[in-house]
Tab-separated table of C-alpha atoms and ligand atoms in Angstrom:
chain	number	residue	atom	x	y	z
A	177	MET	CA	-0.042	-0.034	-0.038
A	178	SER	CA	1.624	3.465	-0.901
A	179	PRO	CA	1.349	5.952	1.766
A	180	THR	CA	-1.098	8.878	1.704
A	181	PRO	CA	0.136	12.259	1.412
A	182	ALA	CA	-0.388	13.127	5.007
A	183	SER	CA	1.625	10.284	6.248
A	184	ALA	CA	4.546	10.982	3.653
A	185	LYS	CA	4.944	14.146	5.326
A	186	ILE	CA	4.672	12.801	8.898
A	187	ALA	CA	7.286	10.156	7.805
A	188	LEU	CA	9.726	13.065	6.594
A	189	THR	CA	9.119	15.053	9.701
A	190	GLU	CA	9.949	12.157	11.994
A	191	THR	CA	12.949	11.093	9.780
A	192	VAL	CA	14.471	14.642	9.936
A	193	LEU	CA	13.657	15.399	13.584
A	194	PHE	CA	14.817	12.132	15.034
A	195	GLY	CA	16.771	10.273	12.459
A	196	GLY	CA	20.509	10.749	11.975
A	197	LEU	CA	23.521	8.701	10.465
A	198	SER	CA	26.843	7.752	11.671
A	199	ALA	CA	29.683	9.935	10.485
A	200	GLU	CA	31.031	6.777	8.507
A	201	LEU	CA	27.696	5.982	6.792
A	202	ILE	CA	27.385	9.793	5.795
A	203	GLN	CA	31.047	9.848	4.314
A	204	GLN	CA	30.066	6.567	2.559
A	205	HIS	CA	26.711	8.168	1.090
A	206	VAL	CA	28.447	11.140	0.064
A	207	ARG	CA	31.116	9.395	-1.800
A	208	GLY	CA	28.683	7.036	-3.355
A	209	ILE	CA	26.629	10.110	-4.612
A	210	GLN	CA	29.826	11.563	-6.123
A	211	ARG	CA	30.588	8.554	-8.004
A	212	ASP	CA	26.885	8.192	-9.169
A	213	LEU	CA	26.790	11.704	-10.316
A	214	LEU	CA	30.000	11.379	-12.291
A	215	THR	CA	28.886	8.090	-13.961
A	216	HIS	CA	25.483	9.249	-14.955
A	217	SER	CA	25.926	12.795	-15.824
A	218	ARG	CA	26.313	13.980	-19.354
A	219	TYR	CA	28.047	17.108	-18.146
A	220	LEU	CA	29.980	16.541	-15.034
A	221	HIS	CA	33.030	14.400	-15.871
A	222	GLU	CA	35.514	15.333	-13.151
A	223	VAL	CA	35.508	16.534	-9.584
A	224	ASP	CA	36.516	20.144	-10.696
A	225	PHE	CA	33.853	19.959	-13.531
A	226	ARG	CA	33.577	22.571	-16.300
A	227	ALA	CA	29.946	22.331	-17.041
A	228	ILE	CA	26.758	21.533	-15.153
A	229	HIS	CA	22.956	21.362	-16.065
A	230	PRO	CA	20.045	21.681	-13.812
A	231	ARG	CA	19.356	18.033	-14.449
A	232	ASP	CA	22.440	17.279	-12.444
A	233	LEU	CA	20.739	19.054	-9.565
A	234	GLU	CA	17.675	16.866	-10.002
A	235	PHE	CA	19.839	13.862	-10.028
A	236	LEU	CA	21.563	14.939	-6.798
A	237	PHE	CA	18.166	15.461	-5.365
A	238	GLY	CA	17.098	11.782	-6.166
A	239	CYS	CA	20.338	10.408	-4.768
A	240	TYR	CA	20.132	12.368	-1.541
A	241	ASP	CA	16.477	11.704	-0.974
A	242	GLU	CA	17.056	7.898	-1.575
A	243	ARG	CA	20.066	7.461	0.408
A	244	PHE	CA	19.590	9.958	3.394
A	245	PHE	CA	15.702	10.153	3.655
A	246	GLY	CA	14.204	6.884	2.276
A	247	GLY	CA	12.576	8.746	-0.411
A	248	HIS	CA	10.303	10.504	1.983
A	249	CYS	CA	11.228	14.073	0.507
A	250	ARG	CA	9.755	13.060	-2.853
A	251	GLY	CA	6.780	11.577	-0.920
A	252	ALA	CA	6.199	14.674	1.046
A	253	LEU	CA	6.364	16.766	-2.240
A	254	GLU	CA	3.371	14.960	-3.415
A	255	ALA	CA	2.265	16.298	-6.815
A	256	ARG	CA	3.890	19.764	-6.154
A	257	ARG	CA	6.616	20.912	-8.681
A	258	LEU	CA	10.307	21.028	-7.567
A	259	ASN	CA	12.453	22.982	-10.011
A	260	PHE	CA	16.153	23.132	-10.324
A	261	ARG	CA	18.176	26.169	-11.367
A	262	LEU	CA	21.692	27.221	-11.825
A	263	SER	CA	22.055	30.898	-11.132
A	264	PRO	CA	25.001	32.757	-12.603
A	265	ARG	CA	23.946	35.966	-10.967
A	266	MET	CA	23.949	35.018	-7.278
A	267	THR	CA	27.403	36.335	-6.332
A	268	ARG	CA	27.317	35.964	-2.568
A	269	THR	CA	25.253	33.155	-1.358
A	270	GLY	CA	25.935	29.459	-2.615
A	271	GLY	CA	22.293	28.511	-3.068
A	272	LYS	CA	18.694	29.501	-2.345
A	273	THR	CA	15.520	27.347	-1.702
A	274	THR	CA	12.267	29.165	-2.546
A	275	CYS	CA	8.628	28.198	-2.073
A	276	PHE	CA	6.280	29.774	-4.409
A	277	ALA	CA	2.386	30.186	-4.029
A	278	SER	CA	0.312	30.621	-7.227
A	279	PRO	CA	-2.805	32.806	-7.004
A	280	ASN	CA	-4.872	29.663	-6.585
A	281	GLY	CA	-2.917	28.601	-3.560
A	282	ASP	CA	-0.743	25.778	-5.349
A	283	LEU	CA	2.774	25.490	-3.821
A	284	SER	CA	5.759	24.816	-5.924
A	285	TYR	CA	9.626	24.733	-4.801
A	286	GLU	CA	12.739	25.863	-6.369
A	287	ILE	CA	16.358	25.071	-5.410
A	288	SER	CA	18.850	27.302	-7.159
A	289	ILE	CA	22.646	26.890	-7.008
A	290	ALA	CA	25.014	29.733	-7.595
A	291	SER	CA	27.078	28.409	-10.578
A	292	SER	CA	29.151	31.623	-10.724
A	293	ILE	CA	30.632	31.006	-7.186
A	294	LEU	CA	31.404	27.457	-8.026
A	295	PHE	CA	33.066	28.274	-11.269
A	296	ASP	CA	34.769	31.090	-9.884
A	297	GLY	CA	36.535	29.006	-7.248
A	298	PHE	CA	39.103	25.998	-7.371
A	299	GLY	CA	41.562	27.590	-9.772
A	300	LYS	CA	45.064	26.352	-9.108
A	301	MET	CA	46.019	29.593	-7.291
A	302	ASP	CA	42.842	29.676	-5.005
A	303	ARG	CA	43.060	29.198	-1.178
A	304	ARG	CA	41.015	26.145	0.310
A	305	VAL	CA	37.505	26.852	0.640
A	306	ASN	CA	35.162	25.956	3.532
A	307	VAL	CA	31.454	25.337	3.030
A	308	CYS	CA	29.000	24.579	5.934
A	309	GLY	CA	32.029	24.322	8.142
A	310	LEU	CA	33.649	21.583	6.086
A	311	GLU	CA	36.764	21.939	3.997
A	312	CYS	CA	36.210	21.377	0.217
A	313	ASP	CA	38.945	20.339	-1.897
A	314	THR	CA	36.960	20.195	-5.262
A	315	ARG	CA	34.160	21.967	-6.977
A	316	LEU	CA	32.050	18.836	-6.731
A	317	GLU	CA	32.675	18.699	-2.933
A	318	ALA	CA	31.531	22.343	-2.591
A	319	LEU	CA	28.444	21.548	-4.776
A	320	GLN	CA	27.528	18.754	-2.572
A	321	ARG	CA	27.815	20.903	0.544
A	322	ILE	CA	25.699	23.528	-0.950
A	323	PHE	CA	23.027	21.148	-2.203
A	324	GLU	CA	22.879	19.426	1.185
A	325	HIS	CA	22.230	22.768	2.799
A	326	GLU	CA	19.494	23.526	0.284
A	327	MET	CA	18.028	20.093	0.767
A	328	VAL	CA	17.552	20.883	4.625
A	329	HIS	CA	15.852	24.127	3.710
A	330	LEU	CA	13.630	22.314	1.348
A	331	MET	CA	12.646	19.478	3.990
A	332	GLU	CA	11.896	22.120	6.661
A	333	LEU	CA	9.716	24.052	4.181
A	334	LEU	CA	7.766	20.839	3.418
A	335	CYS	CA	7.457	19.953	6.979
A	336	TRP	CA	6.867	23.307	8.826
A	337	GLU	CA	6.318	25.779	6.027
A	338	ASN	CA	9.276	27.879	7.276
A	339	SER	CA	12.990	27.325	7.362
A	340	ASP	CA	15.809	29.163	8.921
A	341	CYS	CA	19.445	28.191	8.854
A	342	ALA	CA	20.549	30.305	11.556
A	343	ALA	CA	18.116	28.452	13.887
A	344	ARG	CA	18.739	25.336	16.014
A	345	ARG	CA	16.330	23.006	14.271
A	346	PHE	CA	18.035	23.599	10.867
A	347	GLN	CA	21.572	23.087	12.248
A	348	GLY	CA	20.557	20.014	14.213
A	349	ILE	CA	19.265	18.319	11.053
A	350	ALA	CA	22.351	19.547	8.794
A	351	ALA	CA	24.638	18.149	11.389
A	352	ARG	CA	22.953	14.775	12.175
A	353	PHE	CA	22.648	14.230	8.445
A	354	PHE	CA	25.476	15.913	6.816
A	355	LEU	CA	27.921	16.541	9.543
A	356	HIS	CA	27.784	20.338	8.714
A	357	ARG	CA	29.211	22.582	11.440
A	358	ALA	CA	28.103	25.941	10.055
A	359	HIS	CA	25.476	27.452	7.759
A	360	THR	CA	27.789	29.736	5.935
A	361	HIS	CA	30.433	29.419	3.239
A	362	ASP	CA	33.663	31.130	2.629
A	363	LEU	CA	33.967	30.278	-0.974
A	364	VAL	CA	35.936	32.806	-3.044
A	365	THR	CA	33.398	35.359	-4.170
A	366	ARG	CA	33.982	37.797	-7.047
A	367	ARG	CA	34.105	40.628	-4.369
A	368	GLU	CA	36.937	39.032	-2.662
A	369	ARG	CA	38.860	37.862	-5.874
A	370	ALA	CA	38.567	41.514	-6.844
A	371	ALA	CA	39.716	42.811	-3.659
A	372	ASN	CA	42.669	40.536	-3.751
A	373	SER	CA	43.699	42.000	-7.092
A	374	GLY	CA	43.440	45.552	-5.695
A	375	ILE	CA	39.956	46.108	-7.419
A	376	ARG	CA	37.733	47.390	-4.802
A	377	VAL	CA	34.972	50.150	-4.826
A	378	GLY	CA	36.906	53.460	-4.947
A	379	ALA	CA	39.960	51.985	-6.719
A	380	ARG	CA	41.527	53.532	-9.623
A	381	VAL	CA	41.601	51.293	-12.469
A	382	THR	CA	42.409	51.132	-16.128
A	383	PHE	CA	40.776	48.977	-18.736
A	384	THR	CA	40.611	48.757	-22.545
A	385	PHE	CA	37.446	49.172	-24.264
A	386	GLU	CA	37.045	49.082	-28.113
A	387	GLY	CA	40.723	49.527	-28.488
A	388	ARG	CA	41.077	52.641	-26.379
A	389	GLU	CA	42.578	52.707	-22.724
A	390	PHE	CA	40.445	54.113	-19.909
A	391	THR	CA	41.065	55.251	-16.540
A	392	GLY	CA	38.463	55.515	-13.841
A	393	ARG	CA	37.211	54.554	-10.451
A	394	VAL	CA	35.237	51.405	-9.515
A	395	ASN	CA	31.955	52.498	-8.288
A	396	ARG	CA	30.135	49.099	-7.683
A	397	ILE	CA	31.096	45.454	-7.881
A	398	THR	CA	28.483	42.685	-8.671
A	399	LYS	CA	29.294	40.215	-11.487
A	400	ARG	CA	31.090	42.933	-13.234
A	401	ALA	CA	32.424	46.098	-11.895
A	402	THR	CA	30.900	49.605	-12.692
A	403	VAL	CA	33.769	51.885	-13.549
A	404	LEU	CA	33.085	55.573	-13.739
A	405	VAL	CA	35.223	57.431	-16.282
A	406	GLU	CA	35.304	61.152	-16.355
A	407	ASP	CA	33.818	62.424	-19.641
A	408	PRO	CA	32.291	65.629	-20.473
A	409	GLU	CA	29.484	63.941	-22.383
A	410	GLY	CA	28.719	61.757	-19.412
A	411	LYS	CA	26.071	62.086	-16.569
A	412	GLN	CA	26.668	64.697	-13.843
A	413	TYR	CA	27.403	62.787	-10.426
A	414	SER	CA	27.245	64.240	-6.797
A	415	ASP	CA	30.838	65.473	-6.832
A	416	GLY	CA	29.748	67.929	-9.789
A	417	LEU	CA	31.890	66.061	-12.458
A	418	ARG	CA	30.538	64.107	-15.362
A	419	TYR	CA	31.123	60.439	-15.824
A	420	LYS	CA	30.404	57.735	-18.171
A	421	ALA	CA	29.648	54.283	-16.467
A	422	TYR	CA	31.191	51.286	-18.030
A	423	TYR	CA	30.517	47.611	-16.987
A	424	VAL	CA	33.645	45.754	-17.180
A	425	PRO	CA	34.496	42.221	-16.252
A	426	ILE	CA	36.659	42.245	-13.079
A	427	THR	CA	39.307	40.301	-14.698
A	428	LEU	CA	39.847	42.812	-17.426
A	429	LEU	CA	40.711	45.618	-15.067
A	430	LYS	CA	44.077	46.615	-14.001
A	431	SER	CA	44.619	48.251	-10.528
A	432	VAL	CA	46.494	51.663	-10.986
A	433	ALA	CA	47.574	51.625	-7.386
A	434	ALA	CA	48.560	47.906	-7.421
A	435	ASP	CA	50.663	48.443	-10.423
A	436	ALA	CA	52.497	51.249	-8.919
A	437	ALA	CA	53.185	49.222	-5.770
A	438	SER	CA	54.631	46.263	-7.745
A	439	GLY	CA	56.703	48.521	-9.674
B	520	LIG	ZN1	20.668	28.775	4.392
């Protein structure tokens, strides 16, 4: 007999509140999932993968749900949709889980993972990173830690309709199932990468645009940097001068001060 939806939700609630796995079994499952993903994915072929598809996230969900939660997460979702998204625009958080309500009250869920942060990190020169309090040596390990964190958000939303990773309930679940020791990450963000190269808000920078070299000041850093360059035809700013704004990938900027310092 298949469980009714209400009992699926109760089963998930009981599992996440009272269940947990030994550290050994957790590590075994995590490595097994890693192997399964590398074997089955059309996009991920190595631990420092170069490409990823939302289907890989869907695959991860199935693996984690089966191995850690006995499929109760899928059961508690019932017929509600769960979407997976890769977000190149999230530049500070590693992931995000959202519950959407349609006008007629139907709920759906979405897990997004910050592909920008994953792909920015794990270059040869990068420092080691820490996600959820665990050291990650590879891009795939970081992806798994972020995904585990978002799984806990999803399960809390399914069971209690709210979720807070700064709260004890969340941290208990994340620790008992995934050995997480923190709810934060210190992945290398573009902001940090930019700051390390001397590119920070207020820094004087040079860059080449359509064959011409410009010098200006960094006004804002997101996915790219906004550089204000003095220009009589530009917009007037609060300092009374006129500037044109250029949106420049951070890697194409050279810090004027850093240059001078390094000779
Ligand atoms: Zn969180």
